Tab-separated table of C-alpha atoms in Angstrom:
chain	number	residue	atom	x	y	z
H	15	ASN	CA	-2.662	-88.968	36.039
H	16	ALA	CA	-5.561	-91.632	35.147
H	17	GLY	CA	-3.554	-94.780	35.127
H	18	GLU	CA	-1.251	-93.024	32.082
H	19	LEU	CA	2.075	-95.110	31.637
H	20	LEU	CA	3.652	-91.902	30.187
H	21	GLY	CA	2.334	-88.081	32.304
H	22	HIS	CA	3.064	-84.705	32.498
H	23	VAL	CA	3.896	-83.445	35.513
H	24	ARG	CA	3.192	-78.958	35.707
H	25	ASP	CA	1.866	-76.278	37.683
H	26	ILE	CA	-2.102	-76.683	37.595
H	27	ARG	CA	-3.160	-75.459	40.793
H	28	GLY	CA	-4.423	-78.528	41.733
H	29	ASN	CA	-4.897	-78.829	45.384
H	30	HIS	CA	-1.789	-79.866	47.272
H	31	HIS	CA	-3.650	-81.461	49.914
H	32	THR	CA	-6.234	-83.158	48.706
H	33	ASP	CA	-4.707	-83.497	44.090
H	34	ARG	CA	-2.441	-85.824	42.839
H	35	GLN	CA	1.049	-83.437	44.465
H	36	PHE	CA	2.172	-83.056	41.135
H	37	LYS	CA	-0.305	-81.179	40.038
H	38	THR	CA	0.713	-78.185	41.580
H	39	ASN	CA	3.544	-76.371	42.808
H	40	GLY	CA	5.090	-77.194	46.220
H	41	ASP	CA	7.044	-79.757	48.113
H	42	ILE	CA	7.070	-83.361	47.690
H	43	ALA	CA	7.724	-85.328	49.863
H	44	PHE	CA	10.177	-87.869	49.763
H	45	HIS	CA	8.404	-90.819	47.972
H	46	CYS	CA	8.372	-94.280	45.779
H	47	ASP	CA	5.905	-94.160	42.376
H	48	ALA	CA	3.878	-97.575	41.746
H	49	ALA	CA	6.237	-98.452	38.678
H	50	ASP	CA	9.604	-100.075	39.009
H	51	VAL	CA	11.127	-97.445	37.843
H	52	VAL	CA	10.017	-93.877	37.064
H	53	GLY	CA	11.559	-91.423	33.902
H	54	LEU	CA	12.023	-88.219	33.770
H	55	LEU	CA	12.410	-85.767	31.089
H	56	ALA	CA	13.561	-82.535	31.499
H	57	LEU	CA	10.986	-80.429	29.238
H	58	GLN	CA	10.765	-77.104	31.133
H	59	LYS	CA	12.657	-74.984	33.917
H	60	ALA	CA	10.890	-73.811	36.606
H	61	LYS	CA	11.866	-69.547	37.113
H	62	GLU	CA	13.193	-70.765	40.425
H	63	GLY	CA	13.473	-73.862	42.472
H	64	GLY	CA	11.921	-77.288	41.818
H	65	THR	CA	15.439	-79.238	42.688
H	66	SER	CA	15.048	-82.928	42.690
H	67	ARG	CA	15.715	-85.172	45.225
H	68	LEU	CA	17.359	-88.626	45.583
H	69	ILE	CA	17.556	-90.641	49.041
H	70	SER	CA	18.585	-94.823	50.285
H	71	SER	CA	15.974	-95.819	51.086
H	72	VAL	CA	18.421	-98.561	52.031
H	73	SER	CA	20.558	-96.015	53.836
H	74	VAL	CA	17.575	-94.664	55.317
H	75	TYR	CA	16.913	-98.635	56.501
H	76	ASN	CA	20.484	-98.670	57.702
H	77	ARG	CA	20.032	-95.918	60.119
H	78	PHE	CA	17.129	-96.754	61.134
H	79	LEU	CA	17.607	-100.625	62.385
H	80	ALA	CA	20.592	-99.013	64.060
H	81	GLU	CA	18.331	-96.796	65.806
H	82	ARG	CA	15.762	-98.609	67.234
H	83	PRO	CA	15.680	-101.824	66.127
H	84	SER	CA	12.674	-102.758	68.189
H	85	LEU	CA	10.606	-100.671	65.696
H	86	VAL	CA	11.666	-101.718	62.256
H	87	PRO	CA	8.469	-104.995	62.907
H	88	HIS	CA	6.783	-101.979	61.973
H	89	LEU	CA	7.481	-100.768	59.223
H	90	TYR	CA	6.372	-104.180	57.297
H	91	GLU	CA	3.552	-103.779	58.639
H	92	ALA	CA	0.647	-103.310	56.020
H	93	THR	CA	-0.638	-99.616	56.229
H	94	ALA	CA	-3.067	-97.486	54.191
H	95	LEU	CA	-2.327	-94.635	50.908
H	96	ASP	CA	-4.290	-92.351	49.991
H	97	VAL	CA	-5.329	-92.429	46.746
H	98	ARG	CA	-6.780	-89.401	46.231
H	99	GLY	CA	-9.436	-90.441	44.733
H	100	THR	CA	-7.556	-92.400	41.674
H	101	GLY	CA	-8.699	-96.202	40.939
H	102	GLY	CA	-12.224	-95.397	41.832
H	103	VAL	CA	-11.384	-95.705	45.407
H	104	ASP	CA	-10.088	-93.146	48.189
H	105	TRP	CA	-7.116	-95.734	50.168
H	106	VAL	CA	-5.232	-99.043	49.174
H	107	TRP	CA	-2.997	-100.950	51.476
H	108	VAL	CA	-0.044	-101.110	51.479
H	109	HIS	CA	3.630	-102.434	52.802
H	110	PRO	CA	6.113	-100.017	52.850
H	111	VAL	CA	9.110	-101.676	53.714
H	112	ARG	CA	9.104	-105.598	52.658
H	113	TYR	CA	11.798	-108.091	51.460
H	114	ALA	CA	10.674	-110.552	47.913
H	115	GLY	CA	12.953	-112.607	46.311
H	116	GLY	CA	16.069	-110.995	49.564
H	117	VAL	CA	16.486	-108.230	47.986
H	118	LEU	CA	15.223	-105.099	50.553
H	119	ARG	CA	12.221	-103.129	48.331
H	120	THR	CA	10.156	-99.845	49.597
H	121	PHE	CA	7.131	-98.260	49.168
H	122	TRP	CA	6.891	-95.027	50.803
H	123	HIS	CA	4.576	-92.415	50.854
H	124	GLU	CA	4.089	-90.179	53.653
H	125	SER	CA	2.687	-87.614	52.813
H	126	TYR	CA	-0.134	-89.728	51.118
H	127	PHE	CA	-0.126	-91.973	54.317
H	128	ARG	CA	-0.888	-89.119	57.219
H	129	SER	CA	-3.712	-87.945	55.070
H	130	VAL	CA	-5.248	-90.858	54.930
H	131	LEU	CA	-5.662	-90.596	58.032
H	132	ALA	CA	-8.600	-88.084	57.398
H	133	LEU	CA	-10.671	-89.693	55.244
H	134	PRO	CA	-14.053	-91.082	56.895
H	135	GLY	CA	-13.584	-94.797	57.584
H	136	ALA	CA	-10.191	-95.279	56.950
H	137	PRO	CA	-7.942	-97.354	58.959
H	138	GLN	CA	-5.976	-95.586	61.887
H	139	GLN	CA	-2.149	-96.776	62.666
H	140	SER	CA	-1.027	-98.115	65.902
H	141	PRO	CA	0.644	-96.555	68.351
H	142	GLN	CA	3.948	-98.207	67.271
H	143	GLN	CA	3.308	-97.876	62.946
H	144	ALA	CA	3.117	-94.157	63.601
H	145	GLU	CA	6.794	-93.903	65.677
H	146	ALA	CA	8.001	-95.844	63.360
H	147	HIS	CA	6.903	-94.065	60.416
H	148	ALA	CA	7.638	-90.831	62.096
H	149	LEU	CA	11.421	-91.894	62.732
H	150	TYR	CA	11.405	-92.717	59.060
H	151	SER	CA	10.807	-89.287	57.798
H	152	GLN	CA	13.121	-88.333	61.200
H	153	ILE	CA	15.555	-89.720	59.331
H	154	LEU	CA	14.200	-88.842	55.411
H	155	SER	CA	14.322	-84.753	56.471
H	156	ASP	CA	18.474	-85.185	57.214
H	157	PRO	CA	19.698	-83.763	54.497
H	158	SER	CA	23.359	-85.088	54.398
H	159	LEU	CA	21.969	-88.025	53.161
H	160	TRP	CA	20.402	-86.227	49.636
H	161	LEU	CA	21.767	-86.624	46.623
H	162	ASP	CA	20.309	-83.117	45.471
H	163	MET	CA	20.027	-82.463	40.920
H	164	GLU	CA	18.825	-79.011	39.251
H	165	LEU	CA	17.083	-81.325	35.850
H	166	GLU	CA	17.956	-79.251	33.133
H	167	ARG	CA	16.366	-79.292	29.744
H	168	GLY	CA	16.923	-82.592	27.874
H	169	ASP	CA	18.259	-84.104	31.181
H	170	ILE	CA	16.549	-87.543	32.116
H	171	GLN	CA	16.322	-89.676	35.549
H	172	LEU	CA	16.292	-92.968	35.609
H	173	CYS	CA	15.348	-93.882	39.466
H	174	SER	CA	14.280	-97.651	40.911
H	175	ASN	CA	11.050	-97.096	42.887
H	176	HIS	CA	12.848	-100.204	45.296
H	177	VAL	CA	15.461	-98.524	46.647
H	178	VAL	CA	15.752	-94.946	45.983
H	179	LEU	CA	12.689	-92.522	47.367
H	180	HIS	CA	12.517	-89.299	44.958
H	181	ALA	CA	10.840	-85.781	46.339
H	182	ARG	CA	11.313	-82.577	45.240
H	183	ALA	CA	11.476	-78.957	46.365
H	184	ALA	CA	8.533	-76.437	45.840
H	185	PHE	CA	8.676	-73.857	43.028
H	186	THR	CA	7.732	-70.672	41.086
H	187	ASP	CA	6.923	-70.534	37.542
H	188	HIS	CA	7.005	-67.361	35.337
H	189	PRO	CA	4.307	-64.634	35.692
H	190	PRO	CA	1.457	-66.335	32.893
H	191	GLN	CA	1.027	-63.027	32.027
H	192	GLU	CA	4.494	-62.819	31.298
H	193	ASP	CA	4.687	-65.703	29.414
H	194	ALA	CA	1.793	-64.581	27.229
H	195	ALA	CA	2.782	-61.166	26.058
H	196	LEU	CA	5.905	-62.617	24.920
H	197	GLY	CA	3.163	-65.999	23.437
H	198	VAL	CA	6.050	-68.143	24.488
H	199	ASP	CA	4.767	-71.169	28.524
H	200	ARG	CA	7.744	-71.298	30.674
H	201	ARG	CA	5.938	-73.731	33.230
H	202	ARG	CA	7.837	-75.536	34.598
H	203	HIS	CA	7.095	-79.256	32.412
H	204	LEU	CA	8.472	-82.323	32.668
H	205	LEU	CA	8.025	-86.010	31.795
H	206	ARG	CA	7.915	-88.330	33.040
H	207	LEU	CA	7.546	-92.593	32.923
H	208	TRP	CA	6.930	-94.911	35.011
H	209	LEU	CA	8.909	-98.914	33.405
H	210	SER	CA	8.295	-102.501	35.416
H	211	THR	CA	11.316	-104.492	34.970
H	212	GLU	CA	9.259	-107.424	36.259
H	213	PRO	CA	6.706	-109.208	35.229
H	214	PRO	CA	3.654	-109.141	38.161
H	215	ALA	CA	3.802	-111.578	40.998
C-alpha cells in the first residue's frame, strides 16, 4: 500500500507468504492495522467467500489471563514484525499488548510475527514469548468469540484497531475470461481507510 491512507483491497495475484496479504485471495489471520481505526467500504463481493471476521482483543486477553496468568507479561514484551518490504526495512519492533492511559491496547499480527522469524538477522522470540503467542493464537481460533460479517456492496465497516482484531476468509473471484466476455470486472473490491483519532504520542 506504500503508505496510502486510502487504498484498494483486491486480489492482484500477490504471494501470500511474502507480499502484504490484502493483495491476495487467501485467508488473512486475525490482526490489527497500524492506525487507530480501519474502515472498509465494499464495492464488489467475491463470487464465493471473503467473510469479514471480528474478535474482541479484550475478550481474548481476559481469557488468556484466566488460563495462564504467568504468561501474560510475555505478551507485553517487544517482538519483531515482518513488514514485507514496506518502509525500506525488513522488520520493526512492536509491543503486541500494552497499556496507555489506563486502556488496554493491542497490536497483533501472528502471521507476520511468524514469518519474520525466517528473515536473515531477525531477532527470535524467547521460549516464553513463543508459548504466549501460541496460546493467544489458540484462543483466537475459538469461533464462539467471532463475529462474522458478509459485506454487501455499499456496506461500511469501522473498527478500532486497539480493541478489535479483524480477519478475512479466503475467497474466489469470477473467472477473468468470463468477466472479459461480459465486459465487466466482478473481482472482490474494497476500499480501506486508515484513520487517526488521537494525536501522535
